[in-house]
Each structure stands twice: as C-alpha cells, then as structure tokens.
XYZ file of C-alpha atoms in Angstrom:
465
model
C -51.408 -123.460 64.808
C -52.963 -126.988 65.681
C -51.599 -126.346 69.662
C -53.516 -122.942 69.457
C -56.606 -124.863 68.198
C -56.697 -127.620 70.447
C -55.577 -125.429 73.135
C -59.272 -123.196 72.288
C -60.926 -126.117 71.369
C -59.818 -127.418 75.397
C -61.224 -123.978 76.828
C -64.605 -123.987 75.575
C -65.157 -127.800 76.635
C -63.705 -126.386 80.183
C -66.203 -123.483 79.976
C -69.210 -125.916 78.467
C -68.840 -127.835 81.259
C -69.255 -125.394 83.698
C -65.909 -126.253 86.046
C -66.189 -122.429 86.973
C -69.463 -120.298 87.373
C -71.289 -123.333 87.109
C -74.955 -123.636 87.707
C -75.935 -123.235 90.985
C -78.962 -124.980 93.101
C -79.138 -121.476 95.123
C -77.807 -118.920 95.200
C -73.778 -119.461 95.165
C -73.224 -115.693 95.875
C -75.284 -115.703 99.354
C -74.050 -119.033 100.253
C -70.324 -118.040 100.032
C -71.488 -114.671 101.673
C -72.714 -116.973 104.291
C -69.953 -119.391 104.479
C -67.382 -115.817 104.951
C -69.334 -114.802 107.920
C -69.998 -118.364 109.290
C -65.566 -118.695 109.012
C -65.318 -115.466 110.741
C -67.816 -115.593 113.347
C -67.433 -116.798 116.852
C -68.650 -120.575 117.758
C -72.440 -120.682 118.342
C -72.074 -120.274 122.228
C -68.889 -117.774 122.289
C -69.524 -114.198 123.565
C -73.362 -114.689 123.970
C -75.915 -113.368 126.470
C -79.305 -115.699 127.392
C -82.552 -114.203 128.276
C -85.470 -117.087 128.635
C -88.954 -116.152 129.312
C -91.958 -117.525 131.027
C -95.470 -116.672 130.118
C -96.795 -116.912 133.301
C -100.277 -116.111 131.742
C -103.466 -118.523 133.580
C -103.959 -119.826 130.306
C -100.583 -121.819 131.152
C -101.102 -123.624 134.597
C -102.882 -126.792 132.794
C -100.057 -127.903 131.487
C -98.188 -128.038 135.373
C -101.572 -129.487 136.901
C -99.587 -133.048 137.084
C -95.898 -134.174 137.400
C -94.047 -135.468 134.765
C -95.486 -133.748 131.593
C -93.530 -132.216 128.523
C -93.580 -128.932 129.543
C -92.624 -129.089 133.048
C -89.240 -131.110 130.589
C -88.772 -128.651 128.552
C -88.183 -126.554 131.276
C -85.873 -128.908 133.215
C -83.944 -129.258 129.958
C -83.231 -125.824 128.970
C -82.415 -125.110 132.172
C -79.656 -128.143 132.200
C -78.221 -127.253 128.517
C -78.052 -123.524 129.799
C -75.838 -124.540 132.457
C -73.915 -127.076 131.103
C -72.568 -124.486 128.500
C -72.030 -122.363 131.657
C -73.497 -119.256 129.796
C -74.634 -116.042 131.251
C -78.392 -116.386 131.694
C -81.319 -114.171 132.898
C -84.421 -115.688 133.678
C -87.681 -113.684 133.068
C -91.669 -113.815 133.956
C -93.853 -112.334 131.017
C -96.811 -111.210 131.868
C -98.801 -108.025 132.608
C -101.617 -106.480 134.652
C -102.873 -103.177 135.944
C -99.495 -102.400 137.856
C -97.078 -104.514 135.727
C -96.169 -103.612 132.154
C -92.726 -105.599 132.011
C -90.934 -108.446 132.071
C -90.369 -109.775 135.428
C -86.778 -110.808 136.517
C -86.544 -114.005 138.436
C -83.756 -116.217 139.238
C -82.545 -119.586 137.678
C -84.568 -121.671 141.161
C -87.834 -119.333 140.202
C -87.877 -120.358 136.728
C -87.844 -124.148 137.416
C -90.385 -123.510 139.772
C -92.594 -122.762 136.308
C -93.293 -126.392 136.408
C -95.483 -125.960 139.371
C -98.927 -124.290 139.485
C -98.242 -121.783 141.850
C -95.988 -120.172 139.644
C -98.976 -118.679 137.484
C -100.774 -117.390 140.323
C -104.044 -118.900 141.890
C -106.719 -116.883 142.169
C -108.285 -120.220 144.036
C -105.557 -119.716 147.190
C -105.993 -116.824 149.156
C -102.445 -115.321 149.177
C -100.656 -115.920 145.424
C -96.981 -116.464 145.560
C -96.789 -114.635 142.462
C -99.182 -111.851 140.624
C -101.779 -112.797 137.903
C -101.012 -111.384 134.805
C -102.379 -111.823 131.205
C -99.694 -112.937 128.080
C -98.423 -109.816 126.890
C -95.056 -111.533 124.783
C -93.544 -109.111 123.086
C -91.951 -108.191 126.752
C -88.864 -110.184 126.395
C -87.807 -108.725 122.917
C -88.265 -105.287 124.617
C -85.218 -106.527 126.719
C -82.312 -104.654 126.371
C -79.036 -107.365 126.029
C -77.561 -105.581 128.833
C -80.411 -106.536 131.499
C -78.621 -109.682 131.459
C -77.223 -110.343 134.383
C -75.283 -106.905 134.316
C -73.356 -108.171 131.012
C -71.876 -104.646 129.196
C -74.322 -104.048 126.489
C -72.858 -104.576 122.919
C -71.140 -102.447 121.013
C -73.931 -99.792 118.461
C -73.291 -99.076 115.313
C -74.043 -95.564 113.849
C -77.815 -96.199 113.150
C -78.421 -97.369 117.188
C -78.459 -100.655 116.890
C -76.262 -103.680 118.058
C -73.231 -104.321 115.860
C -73.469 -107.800 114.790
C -70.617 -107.682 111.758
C -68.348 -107.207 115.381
C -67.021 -110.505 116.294
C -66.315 -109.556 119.437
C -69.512 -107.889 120.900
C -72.070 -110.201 123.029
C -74.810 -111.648 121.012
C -78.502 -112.259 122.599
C -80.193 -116.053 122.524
C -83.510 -115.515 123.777
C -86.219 -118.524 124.635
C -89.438 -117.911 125.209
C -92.057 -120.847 126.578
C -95.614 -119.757 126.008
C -99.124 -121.642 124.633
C -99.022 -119.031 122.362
C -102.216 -117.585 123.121
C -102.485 -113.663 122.902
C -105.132 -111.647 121.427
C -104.934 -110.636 117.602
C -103.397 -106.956 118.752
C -100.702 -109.035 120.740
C -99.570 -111.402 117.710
C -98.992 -108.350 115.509
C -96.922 -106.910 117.786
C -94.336 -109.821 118.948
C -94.714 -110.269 115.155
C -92.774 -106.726 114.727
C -90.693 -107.099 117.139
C -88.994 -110.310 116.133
C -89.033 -108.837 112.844
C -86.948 -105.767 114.394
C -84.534 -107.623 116.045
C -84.130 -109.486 112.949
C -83.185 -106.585 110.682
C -81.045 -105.016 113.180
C -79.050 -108.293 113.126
C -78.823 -109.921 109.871
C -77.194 -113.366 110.728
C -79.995 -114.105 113.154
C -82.750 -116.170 112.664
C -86.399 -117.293 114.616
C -87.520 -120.903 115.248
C -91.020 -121.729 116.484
C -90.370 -124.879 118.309
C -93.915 -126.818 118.574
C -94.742 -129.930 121.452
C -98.111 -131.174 122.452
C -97.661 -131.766 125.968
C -100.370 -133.059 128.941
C -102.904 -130.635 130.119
C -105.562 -130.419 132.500
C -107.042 -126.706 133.064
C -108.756 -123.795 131.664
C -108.062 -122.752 127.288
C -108.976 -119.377 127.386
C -110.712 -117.734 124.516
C -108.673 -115.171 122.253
C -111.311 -114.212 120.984
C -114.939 -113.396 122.705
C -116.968 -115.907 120.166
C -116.579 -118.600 122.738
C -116.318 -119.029 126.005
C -113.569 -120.567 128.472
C -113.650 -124.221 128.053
C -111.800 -126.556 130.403
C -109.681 -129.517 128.349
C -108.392 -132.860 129.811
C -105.790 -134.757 128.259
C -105.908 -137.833 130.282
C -106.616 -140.981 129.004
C -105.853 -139.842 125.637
C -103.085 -139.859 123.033
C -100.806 -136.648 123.829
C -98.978 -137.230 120.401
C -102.544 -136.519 118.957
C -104.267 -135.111 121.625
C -101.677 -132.838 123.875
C -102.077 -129.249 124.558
C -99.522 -127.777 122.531
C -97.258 -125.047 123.859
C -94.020 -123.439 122.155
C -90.422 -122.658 122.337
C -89.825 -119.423 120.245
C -86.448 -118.600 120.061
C -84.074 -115.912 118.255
C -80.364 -115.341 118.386
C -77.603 -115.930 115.685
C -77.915 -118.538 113.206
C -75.626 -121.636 113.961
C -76.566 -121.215 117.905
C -80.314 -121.625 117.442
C -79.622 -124.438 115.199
C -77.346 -125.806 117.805
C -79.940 -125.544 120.668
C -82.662 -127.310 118.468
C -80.314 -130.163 117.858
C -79.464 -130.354 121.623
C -82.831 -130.206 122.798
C -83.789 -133.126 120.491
C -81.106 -134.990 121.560
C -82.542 -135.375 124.921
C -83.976 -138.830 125.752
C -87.054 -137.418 127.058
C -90.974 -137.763 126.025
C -90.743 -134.131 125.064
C -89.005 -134.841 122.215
C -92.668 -136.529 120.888
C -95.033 -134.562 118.148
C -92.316 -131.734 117.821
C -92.974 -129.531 114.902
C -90.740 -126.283 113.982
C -90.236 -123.333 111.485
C -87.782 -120.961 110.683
C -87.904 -117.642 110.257
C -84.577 -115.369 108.411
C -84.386 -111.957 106.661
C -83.824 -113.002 102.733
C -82.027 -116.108 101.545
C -82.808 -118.565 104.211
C -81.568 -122.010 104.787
C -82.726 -123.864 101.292
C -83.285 -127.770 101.881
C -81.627 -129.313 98.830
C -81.389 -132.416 98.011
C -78.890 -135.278 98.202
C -77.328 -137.201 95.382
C -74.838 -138.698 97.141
C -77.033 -141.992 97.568
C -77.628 -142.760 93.946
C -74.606 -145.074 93.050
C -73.851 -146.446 89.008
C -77.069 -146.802 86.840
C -80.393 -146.144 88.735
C -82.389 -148.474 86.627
C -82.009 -150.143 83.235
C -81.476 -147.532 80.737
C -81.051 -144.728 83.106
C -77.453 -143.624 84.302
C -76.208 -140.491 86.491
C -74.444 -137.893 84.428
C -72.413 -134.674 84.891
C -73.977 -132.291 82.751
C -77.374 -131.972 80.523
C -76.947 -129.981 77.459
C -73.042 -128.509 78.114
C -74.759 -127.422 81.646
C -73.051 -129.019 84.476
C -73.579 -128.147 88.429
C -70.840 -126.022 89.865
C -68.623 -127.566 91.969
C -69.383 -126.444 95.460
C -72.902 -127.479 94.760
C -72.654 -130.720 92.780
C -74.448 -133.061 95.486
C -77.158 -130.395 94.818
C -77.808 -131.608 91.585
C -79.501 -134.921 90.201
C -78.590 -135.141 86.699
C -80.291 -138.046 84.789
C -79.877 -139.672 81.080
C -82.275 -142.062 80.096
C -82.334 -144.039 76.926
C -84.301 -146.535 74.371
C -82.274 -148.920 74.957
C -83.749 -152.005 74.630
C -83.958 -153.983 71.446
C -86.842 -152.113 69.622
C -85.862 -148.534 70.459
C -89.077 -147.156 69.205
C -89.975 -148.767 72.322
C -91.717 -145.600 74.679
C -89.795 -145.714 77.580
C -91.030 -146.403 80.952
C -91.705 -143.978 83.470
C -89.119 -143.742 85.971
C -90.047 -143.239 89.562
C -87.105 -142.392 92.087
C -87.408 -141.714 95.895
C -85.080 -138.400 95.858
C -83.811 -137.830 99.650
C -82.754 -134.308 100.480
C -79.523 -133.829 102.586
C -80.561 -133.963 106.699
C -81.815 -130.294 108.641
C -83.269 -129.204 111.299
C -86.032 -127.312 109.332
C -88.082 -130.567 108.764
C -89.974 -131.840 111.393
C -93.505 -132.997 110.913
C -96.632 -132.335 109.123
C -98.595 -133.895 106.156
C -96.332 -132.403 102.994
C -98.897 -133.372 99.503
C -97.619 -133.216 96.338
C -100.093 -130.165 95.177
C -97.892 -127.745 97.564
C -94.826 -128.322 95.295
C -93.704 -126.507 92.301
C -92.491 -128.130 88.780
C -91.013 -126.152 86.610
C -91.290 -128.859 83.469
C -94.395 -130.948 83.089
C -92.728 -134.613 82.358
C -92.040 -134.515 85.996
C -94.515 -134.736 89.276
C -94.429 -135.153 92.435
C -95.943 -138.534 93.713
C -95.235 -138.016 97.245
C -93.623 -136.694 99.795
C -92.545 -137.522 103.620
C -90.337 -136.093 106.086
C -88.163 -138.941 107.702
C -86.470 -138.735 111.004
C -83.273 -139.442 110.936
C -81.964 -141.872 113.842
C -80.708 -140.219 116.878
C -83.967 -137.709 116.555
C -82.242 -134.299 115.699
C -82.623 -133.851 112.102
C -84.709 -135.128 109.409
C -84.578 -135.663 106.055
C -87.218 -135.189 102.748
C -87.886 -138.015 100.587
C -89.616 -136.948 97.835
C -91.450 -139.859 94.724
C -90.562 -137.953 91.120
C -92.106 -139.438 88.475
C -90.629 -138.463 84.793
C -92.126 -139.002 81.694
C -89.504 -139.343 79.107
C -92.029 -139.346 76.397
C -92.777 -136.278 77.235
C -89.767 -134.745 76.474
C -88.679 -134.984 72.986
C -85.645 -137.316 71.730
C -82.037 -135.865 72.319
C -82.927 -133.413 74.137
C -82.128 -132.263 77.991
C -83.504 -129.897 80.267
C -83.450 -128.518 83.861
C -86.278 -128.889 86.343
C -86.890 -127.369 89.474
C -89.082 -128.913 92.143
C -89.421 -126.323 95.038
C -91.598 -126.118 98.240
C -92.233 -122.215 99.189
C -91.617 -121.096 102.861
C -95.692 -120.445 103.363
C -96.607 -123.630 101.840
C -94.415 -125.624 104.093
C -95.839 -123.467 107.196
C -99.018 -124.815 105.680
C -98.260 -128.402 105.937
C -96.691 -127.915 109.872
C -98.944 -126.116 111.286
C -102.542 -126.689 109.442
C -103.722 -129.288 111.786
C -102.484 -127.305 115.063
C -104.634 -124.245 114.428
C -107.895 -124.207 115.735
C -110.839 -123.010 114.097
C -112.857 -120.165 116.022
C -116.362 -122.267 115.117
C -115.036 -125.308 116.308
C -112.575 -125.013 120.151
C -110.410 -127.722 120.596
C -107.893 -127.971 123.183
C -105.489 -130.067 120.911
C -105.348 -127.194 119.064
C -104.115 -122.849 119.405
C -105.942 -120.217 118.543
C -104.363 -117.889 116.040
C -100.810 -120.004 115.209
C -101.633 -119.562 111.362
C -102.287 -115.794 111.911
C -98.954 -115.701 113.962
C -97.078 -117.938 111.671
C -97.887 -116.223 108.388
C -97.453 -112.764 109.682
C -93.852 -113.566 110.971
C -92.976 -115.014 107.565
C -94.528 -111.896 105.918
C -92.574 -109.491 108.259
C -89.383 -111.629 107.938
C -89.318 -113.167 104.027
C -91.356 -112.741 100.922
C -92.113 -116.246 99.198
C -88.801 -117.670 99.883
C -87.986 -121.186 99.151
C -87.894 -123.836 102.301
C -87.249 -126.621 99.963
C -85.642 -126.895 95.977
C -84.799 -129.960 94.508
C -82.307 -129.086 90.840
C -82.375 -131.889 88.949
C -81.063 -132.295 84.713
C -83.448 -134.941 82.846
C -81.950 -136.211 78.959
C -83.739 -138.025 76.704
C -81.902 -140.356 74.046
C-alpha cells in the first residue's frame, strides 16, 4: 500500500510538472508538423527551378545612372549565388506595353546587363536596345514552373495545382528586383497572386527584401496628384537617403531563408539599410526568445526556476520560456521589492532587420510587466539579428505567493509597422527616399496571406514570495 501511494504520489508531481504536454510558447502541434515536413523534405536547393525577374519599368534606370551602386550588386550577386549552386535558372524582363503583355525571356548575359541604362529602354537614343514598357509585376507569378529552361513541369495534384507534399517534384524560387512602384490596381493584383501561389503550396513562404541604393533619374508618380519629380542621391547619405528598391521573393521555406542569409553574407555595400518581412499561410515563423543567456541568480533575490505554479515549459520548448522567482529577501521582508529590469534577447532570425520597434506596439498580457524598450541587434557576420527587449516587473503588483504567466507578443502588422513606416511616402509630401504605396502593398499581402499572426512572443513565468 505505501509503494502504491508513493508510486501515485510520484505521477502527479511528474504530471504537475509538465515533463509531457507541457506548456508550450507556440504552438507545439504546428511546430512538430513543421519539423515532420522540414525531416522529410529535400535540402533547400534540391530539385528546384529559378525564375528571377527584372522590372525593366523607366521608373528603374536611376538607380543604373552610375557604376558601382547597390542595385547594379544585387544583381551581380544573385547572379553569382545562382550559379555557384549550379541551379536551373530562367532569367525574365517584366514589363508591358501596347504589344507586350508578358514576361520577357532573356538570358543569364541580358540580365546582368540590368545594371546598365540601356536595359530599360531610352526614349532619349534614337534606336532602344530594348522596348519601353510600364511595371506590370504580377508577370512572373503568371509563370508556369515549366518555362524554366524546359525543366518538366511538376507533378498536379487532383485540384490542378503543383504537388508540394511530393518530395520529389521540382519546386519554384522566384526573385523579383523592382522599386516597387505600380499603380493601386497593380499592387492588388501581385498581392493575389503571391497569395495564390502561397495556398497552392503550403510550405512556401514570401520575403520583401528592402535596400536603399544610389539614384539619379526620374520617380514617377503612382498616382496623378503629383507630378514626375527627378531625385539625386549624390552627396547624400544613401543609408538615409537612397532610393529604395526590392527583392521579393517566394519559394519553399528553408530555401528563401537560405538565400536571405547568403545574400547578407556578401561583403558588399548592399548589404547597408536592408529591411525585410515575411509573409506565410497560418502559423508563421514565431521569434521567441532566448533563455539560454541568463546563468544562476539574475539579481539579488531573483533566481531562474523550472516551473510557476506546478506549470513548467515543455521540453522541446524550454529555452522558450523565462521563468522567474523573486523574493523579500532581505532583512525586513516587508521590504517592497525592487523593480526588476532585464534585457530579454530573443534567439537569432532572419525576420528582424531594421526599423524603430516602441514599446506601445507590444502586447502584455499581465500589468506588473512593460515593455521599456526594444531594439533589433545585428548579430556579427550580418545575416541574422536578434531582439532585445527591457521588461520591467513590478512584484508589488502581484500579490505574495503567487505566480503567473505573461505573454509579451509583437503582431505580424505591427512589426510591418515599425519596418516599413518611414519607407512609405506620403502622397502630400514626394520624396525620393521614400515608395509610393509599400504600406498599401505590405498590409494587403499580410491580409491575403495571415490574419493577426504573431511575428514576435516572448513566454515568460513571474513568482512572487
């Protein structure tokens, strides 16, 4: 009888703690979903087709009108990844007019002739090497995978569309380099399209890939308010004061990932005043944070612990977790105790690159905890980044022996918010540093992709004794 009893007595400390079924930062039934496909799916550059895409738009020649400048990089450097992994590539101008209504093909020597002006046509020269056309972006996801340089098209399943749960059909990367500049009509519809291609594969995801580069030419107006304006970036700061243009790309999940690590790995200037987001159908990629750099007590009186109130992290997702205990422990315990303020890093992504992040765009669930700041911090090396985010608690606040959970999260639109707020220029006010309609573009891809998902949550356990 007393082995019975201390053998249940043994099982419901097991099951207080948690060991099993535990409490997760996110959700643990995705994220093993996600870690099954990740095991069974090729490597990030196995059985995969590459379109890239020029907008050969006027709108884009500024940023060619002098050697040397980010853009004319970028394209050097995709081009040089692209054939370093030796991958099946075609190479596309985007563009239309009155006799053109598709994507151009052109081959690998044509598209690194996109650093030069001539490549956008002249209508200064009396014989263009190539016609004018006007952005029209949503030609490259009209692609078909099989226009790529004759590659078999993949596998359909029975609804028509491309069947990613195969392992063994190709998969599509495609890049597109534009300023991002299209009438309203023409951001709704790349919008949808994306979106599309996004359903019909549900491991893919979208990055917007941001750079302000050199420019001297013509902005064109979106929108007939105001007129063309010509913009000049010399003799200026291009971090502040570049032209931005953008890398949009889609394809499976770990090989976009892959290709924004690579590209920041480049030692290269256009690696400056990069901003990104990312775009996926349902549970995205969560930033969470990282316990792994608190070590022993954290301050007098406050120690890390495994579990508040019987509730302990599970263990796949234990560095997920900050669980705190903080006590009166000095020698008047009646003593109120001191608010504790901890710099909480999150574990390094490439979903965190720049922008002004203030502490009234985050989310706390309990109010003996706020958010005192918040910074993104490159990591060395330049291809990730990690969150450090000031948490002030309040244990007074919270009453004596007590413990509870709080959530600090950072939605999807609010950190689009923070990246992309001071690149989006106001109709009233034409700037050149600056693109017309990126918030429009921005929000209605997350709308068409995700419905108030979180980009960032930070699960931490606060006790009081």
């Amino acid at each position: 009888m007393k082995s019975w009893i201390l053998f249940s007595v043994l099982v419901l400390a097991l099951a207080g703690c948690g060991q099993r079924g535990g409490l997760p930062c996110v959700e643990t039934e995705q994220l093993g979903d996600r870690r099954t496909e990740q095991q069974e799916a090729p490597g990030p550059f196995e059985n995969l087709n590459v379109l890239v895409g020029v907008d050969a738009s006027e709108s884009m020649v500024g940023f060619v009108s002098q050697p040397g400048s980010r853009y004319g990089q970028a394209i050097a450097s995709l081009h040089t990844l692209l054939q370093n992994k030796n991958l099946p590539t075609s190479y596309w101008r985007v563009g239309s007019n009155d006799t053109i209504n598709q994507a151009q093909s052109i081959s690998a020597a044509q598209f690194l002739a996109a650093s030069k002006a001539p490549f956008y046509c002249r209508r200064d020269q009396p014989t263009a090497d190539y016609p004018c056309v006007s952005s029209t972006l949503g030609q490259l996801y009209e692609l078909a995978t099989e226009t790529t340089n004759g590659a078999n098209p993949a596998p359909e399943n029975d609804n028509g569309e491309e069947d990613s749960d195969n392992p063994t059909a190709p998969r599509s990367l495609k890049i597109l380099l534009t300023d991002l500049e299209p009438d309203d009509a023409a951001v709704g519809q790349i919008s949808g399209l994306i979106s599309k291609e996004l359903k019909a594969n549900p491991n893919y995801k979208a990055v917007l890939l941001g750079v302000r580069s050199q420019f001297r030419g013509n902005v064109y107006s979106a929108n007939a308010s105001y007129p063309t304006f010509v913009y000049n970036t010399a003799g200026q700061d291009v971090d502040q004061k570049g032209r931005p243009f953008f890398i949009l790309m889609t394809g499976p999940q770990d090989t976009v990932d892959e290709m924004v690590k690579e590209f920041r790995r480049l030692p290269l200037d256009v690696n400056k005043a990069f901003r990104a987001s990312a775009f996926e159908l349902g549970q995205g990629d969560t930033v969470t944070l990282d316990n792994s750099s608190f070590k022993d007590d954290i301050q007098e009186c406050v120690i890390e612990i495994g579990s508040v109130d019987r509730q302990r992290p599970n263990q796949d997702q234990e560095r997920d977790w900050l669980m705190l205990e903080q006590s009166n422990c000095g020698e008047n315990s009646s003593t109120p105790l001191p608010l504790l303020e901890l710099n909480i890093p999150s574990k390094s992504t490439v979903s965190l690159t720049g922008g002004e992040l203030t502490p009234d765009l985050f989310n706390v669930s309990e109010p003996f905890v706020s958010v005192k700041k918040a910074e993104i911090v490159q990591n060395p090396g330049g291809e990730d980044a990690r969150l450090l985010l000031t948490a002030v608690f309040d244990g007074n606040k919270l009453p004596q022996g007590q413990g509870k959970l709080v959530y600090v999260t950072l939605g999807d639109r609010q950190l689009d918010q923070a990246v992309w707020q001071d690149w989006d220029m106001d109709i009233g006010n034409p700037n050149g540093a600056k693109t017309q309609n990126l918030l429009l573009f921005v929000s209605g891809l997350r709308g068409a992709v995700a419905n108030d998902q979180d980009a960032v949550k930070f699960c931490l356990g606060y006790s009081h004794y």
